[in-house]
Amino acid sequence: MIKECLLVDDDTDDQEIFLMAIQQVDPNIRCTVAPDGEDALTKLKGDTSYTPDYIFLDVNMHKISGLECLREIKKLEHLRDTRIIIFSTSPDPQIVAKKKELGIDDFLTKPPGFSLLCSELRKIMESSNT
Amino acid sequence: MDHVQINGELNDAFFYKRMVEEVEDYAIVLLDKNGLIQNWNAGAQKIKGYEAEEIIGKHFRIFYQPEDQASHIPEQLIQTARETGKALHEGWRIRKDGSRFWGSIVITALHNDQGEIVGFSKVTRDLTDKKIAEDKLQEYLQQLEMRNLELEQFAYVASHDLQEPLRKIRTFTEVIENNFRDEAFTKRYFEKINSSAQRMSELIKSILNYSRLSKNDTGNEPTNLNNILDEVRSDYELMIKEKKATIVHDALPSINAIPLQVHQLFANLIGNALKFANSDPVITITCRLLTNDQVKKELSLPRHKKFLEITFKDNGIGFDPLYEKKIFNLFQRLHNKQEYSGTGIGLAVCKRIMENHHGFIHAAGNPGKGASFYVYFPVE
């Protein structure tokens, strides 16, 4: 079964590495990239048939922050079953503490290595399958 | 303490009286049962300033500050001495001329042969110098603690942010290893490694710059803010032209400040306004004098009566009000690296500069609606 994934990250290096990693973890995942929160919301609001299984959301972004973007996503009824994963350089303790309240399913801290990223991604995919 | 040695005459009332009278470093006073002063020695005169004839017969409470008199500290001390034999106390006392000294006292109950209290001796030392030294030490200690905390946070944040380019470099090398046959690919990733390393070195440079910002740079001197603004404007001449920027400003006063640091402050704020602009930036700089009451944001600096407020307002991309405090944190970046270069240190530097001037800075903004930065310099 083909899975849909949306990456919201304004760091082009991290986008590229992420796409490479996710391809390696599961070639059946189709990944779309939104270079900022605004773009992501346009994509998600504009087409209600687009219901990604995962949204990986960077926090520290320009234009609208990851948190703001998250709040908007949470308002969208058709994304009720989408898993939201915060994908950031370091976990912000304030956000981690509000995990439930904000509707975050998982945290992925950008790791220092490609194979590490792959294994972290694999874990997230597996945990959502069970 | 010196030992008074008077050969075999210690019991002689005359010598005994003399001994007490001529001690200069301690005020030794005899009080009657009610706390009225009965005698006066050289030390008492030296420490408290009264002559014997003007003080004998008065209550010893007159040495106490009005607030201590109001809370009956002298009477309480007498009561303690009556109940337990003696009372110890340290605190500010008042001399005849109204000046203060830090007194350390011991009041001892005196008894007759029947064991009844007949009066009190009161010995006072002037420990003002010691008190001032102690207070100063305490102040240094607090400053040291604050600096230490700052340093800890600094080390934490610096190491965290330096991790980012490192993380990328490690990832890129691994990716190159996995694709080493693809020449175009490896070439591109080597370039990425290089630019990450470059970013790392930029970060290290600006960290150094930040940590070198000290209070004692060159010292405060009269600084004409108009001149500083002109200098900064000419630093940015090219960028102002390119971006078609306009700077509108009030006539700015001269203040006592560290000119190099104020230059850097203005440069960082104006530089940000130019950088975070969509098109045709308009930067408005206004200033006004405010009283302490009007400046309610920060309560930590109450001793300055007036503040000069300078506002840098722009029409740029603004920021989320959520970040109005965070924006001054070291390495806090609100914007995309690809779109807006920078290390996230500029505003932390501004904050430091304002602290060095015993002032402060705060920010207000809204996404898409521009940002305003307010700096407050204390003025005499």
PDB file of C-alpha atoms in Angstrom, chain B residues 239-353:
ATOM      1  CA  MET B 239      22.269  48.270   0.925  1.00  0.00           C
ATOM      2  CA  ILE B 240      19.991  51.275   1.501  1.00  0.00           C
ATOM      3  CA  LYS B 241      20.318  52.199  -2.160  1.00  0.00           C
ATOM      4  CA  GLU B 242      19.804  48.656  -3.405  1.00  0.00           C
ATOM      5  CA  LYS B 243      16.740  48.082  -1.257  1.00  0.00           C
ATOM      6  CA  LYS B 244      15.368  51.595  -1.881  1.00  0.00           C
ATOM      7  CA  ALA B 245      15.197  52.051   1.864  1.00  0.00           C
ATOM      8  CA  THR B 246      14.160  55.227   3.668  1.00  0.00           C
ATOM      9  CA  ILE B 247      15.283  56.145   7.160  1.00  0.00           C
ATOM     10  CA  VAL B 248      13.170  58.773   8.905  1.00  0.00           C
ATOM     11  CA  HIS B 249      14.330  59.927  12.312  1.00  0.00           C
ATOM     12  CA  ASP B 250      13.886  62.425  15.135  1.00  0.00           C
ATOM     13  CA  ALA B 251      16.789  64.588  16.183  1.00  0.00           C
ATOM     14  CA  LEU B 252      18.608  62.394  18.675  1.00  0.00           C
ATOM     15  CA  PRO B 253      20.294  63.700  21.827  1.00  0.00           C
ATOM     16  CA  SER B 254      23.762  63.117  23.227  1.00  0.00           C
ATOM     17  CA  ILE B 255      23.999  60.611  26.027  1.00  0.00           C
ATOM     18  CA  ASN B 256      26.673  59.122  28.217  1.00  0.00           C
ATOM     19  CA  ALA B 257      27.457  55.789  26.602  1.00  0.00           C
ATOM     20  CA  ILE B 258      30.052  53.466  25.120  1.00  0.00           C
ATOM     21  CA  PRO B 259      30.217  54.804  21.531  1.00  0.00           C
ATOM     22  CA  LEU B 260      31.502  51.605  19.893  1.00  0.00           C
ATOM     23  CA  GLN B 261      28.743  49.567  21.470  1.00  0.00           C
ATOM     24  CA  VAL B 262      26.006  52.060  20.612  1.00  0.00           C
ATOM     25  CA  HIS B 263      27.283  51.978  17.046  1.00  0.00           C
ATOM     26  CA  GLN B 264      26.959  48.218  17.027  1.00  0.00           C
ATOM     27  CA  LEU B 265      23.484  48.456  18.572  1.00  0.00           C
ATOM     28  CA  PHE B 266      22.252  50.851  15.893  1.00  0.00           C
ATOM     29  CA  ALA B 267      23.977  48.835  13.171  1.00  0.00           C
ATOM     30  CA  ASN B 268      22.343  45.581  14.278  1.00  0.00           C
ATOM     31  CA  LEU B 269      18.861  47.084  14.589  1.00  0.00           C
ATOM     32  CA  ILE B 270      18.992  48.986  11.309  1.00  0.00           C
ATOM     33  CA  GLY B 271      20.695  46.036   9.605  1.00  0.00           C
ATOM     34  CA  ASN B 272      17.844  43.773  10.720  1.00  0.00           C
ATOM     35  CA  ALA B 273      15.228  46.233   9.500  1.00  0.00           C
ATOM     36  CA  LEU B 274      16.923  46.277   6.100  1.00  0.00           C
ATOM     37  CA  LYS B 275      17.398  42.527   5.983  1.00  0.00           C
ATOM     38  CA  PHE B 276      13.933  41.485   7.058  1.00  0.00           C
ATOM     39  CA  ALA B 277      12.105  43.631   4.546  1.00  0.00           C
ATOM     40  CA  ASN B 278      10.050  42.607   1.575  1.00  0.00           C
ATOM     41  CA  SER B 279      10.413  45.755  -0.477  1.00  0.00           C
ATOM     42  CA  ASP B 280      11.086  49.458  -0.031  1.00  0.00           C
ATOM     43  CA  PRO B 281      11.858  49.353   3.677  1.00  0.00           C
ATOM     44  CA  VAL B 282      10.920  52.400   5.723  1.00  0.00           C
ATOM     45  CA  ILE B 283      12.726  52.638   9.051  1.00  0.00           C
ATOM     46  CA  THR B 284      11.363  55.180  11.514  1.00  0.00           C
ATOM     47  CA  ILE B 285      13.519  56.144  14.470  1.00  0.00           C
ATOM     48  CA  THR B 286      11.858  58.171  17.213  1.00  0.00           C
ATOM     49  CA  CYS B 287      12.951  59.126  20.680  1.00  0.00           C
ATOM     50  CA  ARG B 288      11.403  60.502  23.848  1.00  0.00           C
ATOM     51  CA  LEU B 289      12.213  60.973  27.507  1.00  0.00           C
ATOM     52  CA  LEU B 290      10.251  58.836  29.948  1.00  0.00           C
ATOM     53  CA  THR B 291      10.039  58.830  33.711  1.00  0.00           C
ATOM     54  CA  ASN B 292      10.619  55.658  35.646  1.00  0.00           C
ATOM     55  CA  ASP B 293       6.854  55.244  36.155  1.00  0.00           C
ATOM     56  CA  GLN B 294       6.222  55.287  32.440  1.00  0.00           C
ATOM     57  CA  VAL B 295       8.728  52.505  31.901  1.00  0.00           C
ATOM     58  CA  LYS B 296       6.991  49.608  33.486  1.00  0.00           C
ATOM     59  CA  LYS B 297       8.476  46.745  31.529  1.00  0.00           C
ATOM     60  CA  GLU B 298      11.505  46.126  33.659  1.00  0.00           C
ATOM     61  CA  LEU B 299      11.427  46.548  37.408  1.00  0.00           C
ATOM     62  CA  SER B 300      15.002  45.627  38.052  1.00  0.00           C
ATOM     63  CA  LEU B 301      16.450  49.131  37.608  1.00  0.00           C
ATOM     64  CA  PRO B 302      14.463  51.452  39.847  1.00  0.00           C
ATOM     65  CA  ARG B 303      17.277  53.802  40.793  1.00  0.00           C
ATOM     66  CA  HIS B 304      17.216  55.737  37.519  1.00  0.00           C
ATOM     67  CA  LYS B 305      14.664  58.468  37.429  1.00  0.00           C
ATOM     68  CA  LYS B 306      14.502  58.926  33.691  1.00  0.00           C
ATOM     69  CA  PHE B 307      14.986  56.858  30.588  1.00  0.00           C
ATOM     70  CA  LEU B 308      15.609  57.823  27.003  1.00  0.00           C
ATOM     71  CA  GLU B 309      13.471  55.618  24.794  1.00  0.00           C
ATOM     72  CA  ILE B 310      14.575  55.152  21.209  1.00  0.00           C
ATOM     73  CA  THR B 311      12.259  53.245  18.895  1.00  0.00           C
ATOM     74  CA  PHE B 312      13.331  51.549  15.675  1.00  0.00           C
ATOM     75  CA  LYS B 313      10.201  50.755  13.716  1.00  0.00           C
ATOM     76  CA  ASP B 314      10.167  49.038  10.335  1.00  0.00           C
ATOM     77  CA  ASN B 315       7.624  47.860   7.794  1.00  0.00           C
ATOM     78  CA  GLY B 316       9.286  44.503   7.193  1.00  0.00           C
ATOM     79  CA  ILE B 317       8.163  40.920   7.592  1.00  0.00           C
ATOM     80  CA  GLY B 318       7.701  41.261  11.366  1.00  0.00           C
ATOM     81  CA  PHE B 319       7.515  38.283  13.691  1.00  0.00           C
ATOM     82  CA  ASP B 320       5.119  36.325  15.819  1.00  0.00           C
ATOM     83  CA  PRO B 321       4.423  38.092  19.165  1.00  0.00           C
ATOM     84  CA  LEU B 322       5.107  34.679  20.710  1.00  0.00           C
ATOM     85  CA  TYR B 323       8.779  35.359  20.058  1.00  0.00           C
ATOM     86  CA  GLU B 324       9.101  38.878  21.451  1.00  0.00           C
ATOM     87  CA  LYS B 325      11.250  37.653  24.337  1.00  0.00           C
ATOM     88  CA  LYS B 326      12.883  34.692  22.628  1.00  0.00           C
ATOM     89  CA  ILE B 327      14.075  36.849  19.771  1.00  0.00           C
ATOM     90  CA  PHE B 328      16.890  38.149  22.012  1.00  0.00           C
ATOM     91  CA  ASN B 329      18.157  34.705  22.873  1.00  0.00           C
ATOM     92  CA  LEU B 330      21.454  33.643  21.531  1.00  0.00           C
ATOM     93  CA  PHE B 331      21.132  31.842  18.173  1.00  0.00           C
ATOM     94  CA  GLN B 332      17.417  32.347  18.026  1.00  0.00           C
ATOM     95  CA  ARG B 333      16.566  32.499  14.344  1.00  0.00           C
ATOM     96  CA  LEU B 334      13.051  33.090  13.208  1.00  0.00           C
ATOM     97  CA  HIS B 335      13.753  32.896   9.527  1.00  0.00           C
ATOM     98  CA  ASN B 336      14.985  30.650   6.799  1.00  0.00           C
ATOM     99  CA  LYS B 337      18.755  30.505   6.386  1.00  0.00           C
ATOM    100  CA  GLN B 338      18.474  30.345   2.617  1.00  0.00           C
ATOM    101  CA  GLU B 339      16.376  33.476   2.508  1.00  0.00           C
ATOM    102  CA  TYR B 340      17.843  35.491   5.370  1.00  0.00           C
ATOM    103  CA  SER B 341      21.457  34.976   6.246  1.00  0.00           C
ATOM    104  CA  GLY B 342      22.744  35.410   9.769  1.00  0.00           C
ATOM    105  CA  THR B 343      23.850  33.566  12.834  1.00  0.00           C
ATOM    106  CA  GLY B 344      21.105  34.568  15.270  1.00  0.00           C
ATOM    107  CA  ILE B 345      23.463  36.560  17.461  1.00  0.00           C
ATOM    108  CA  GLY B 346      22.703  40.164  16.464  1.00  0.00           C
ATOM    109  CA  LEU B 347      19.839  40.778  18.868  1.00  0.00           C
ATOM    110  CA  ALA B 348      21.554  38.913  21.696  1.00  0.00           C
ATOM    111  CA  VAL B 349      24.390  41.378  21.181  1.00  0.00           C
ATOM    112  CA  CYS B 350      21.902  44.285  21.378  1.00  0.00           C
ATOM    113  CA  LYS B 351      20.528  42.934  24.632  1.00  0.00           C
ATOM    114  CA  ARG B 352      24.012  42.620  26.082  1.00  0.00           C
ATOM    115  CA  ILE B 353      24.889  46.162  25.010  1.00  0.00           C
TER     116      ILE B 353
END
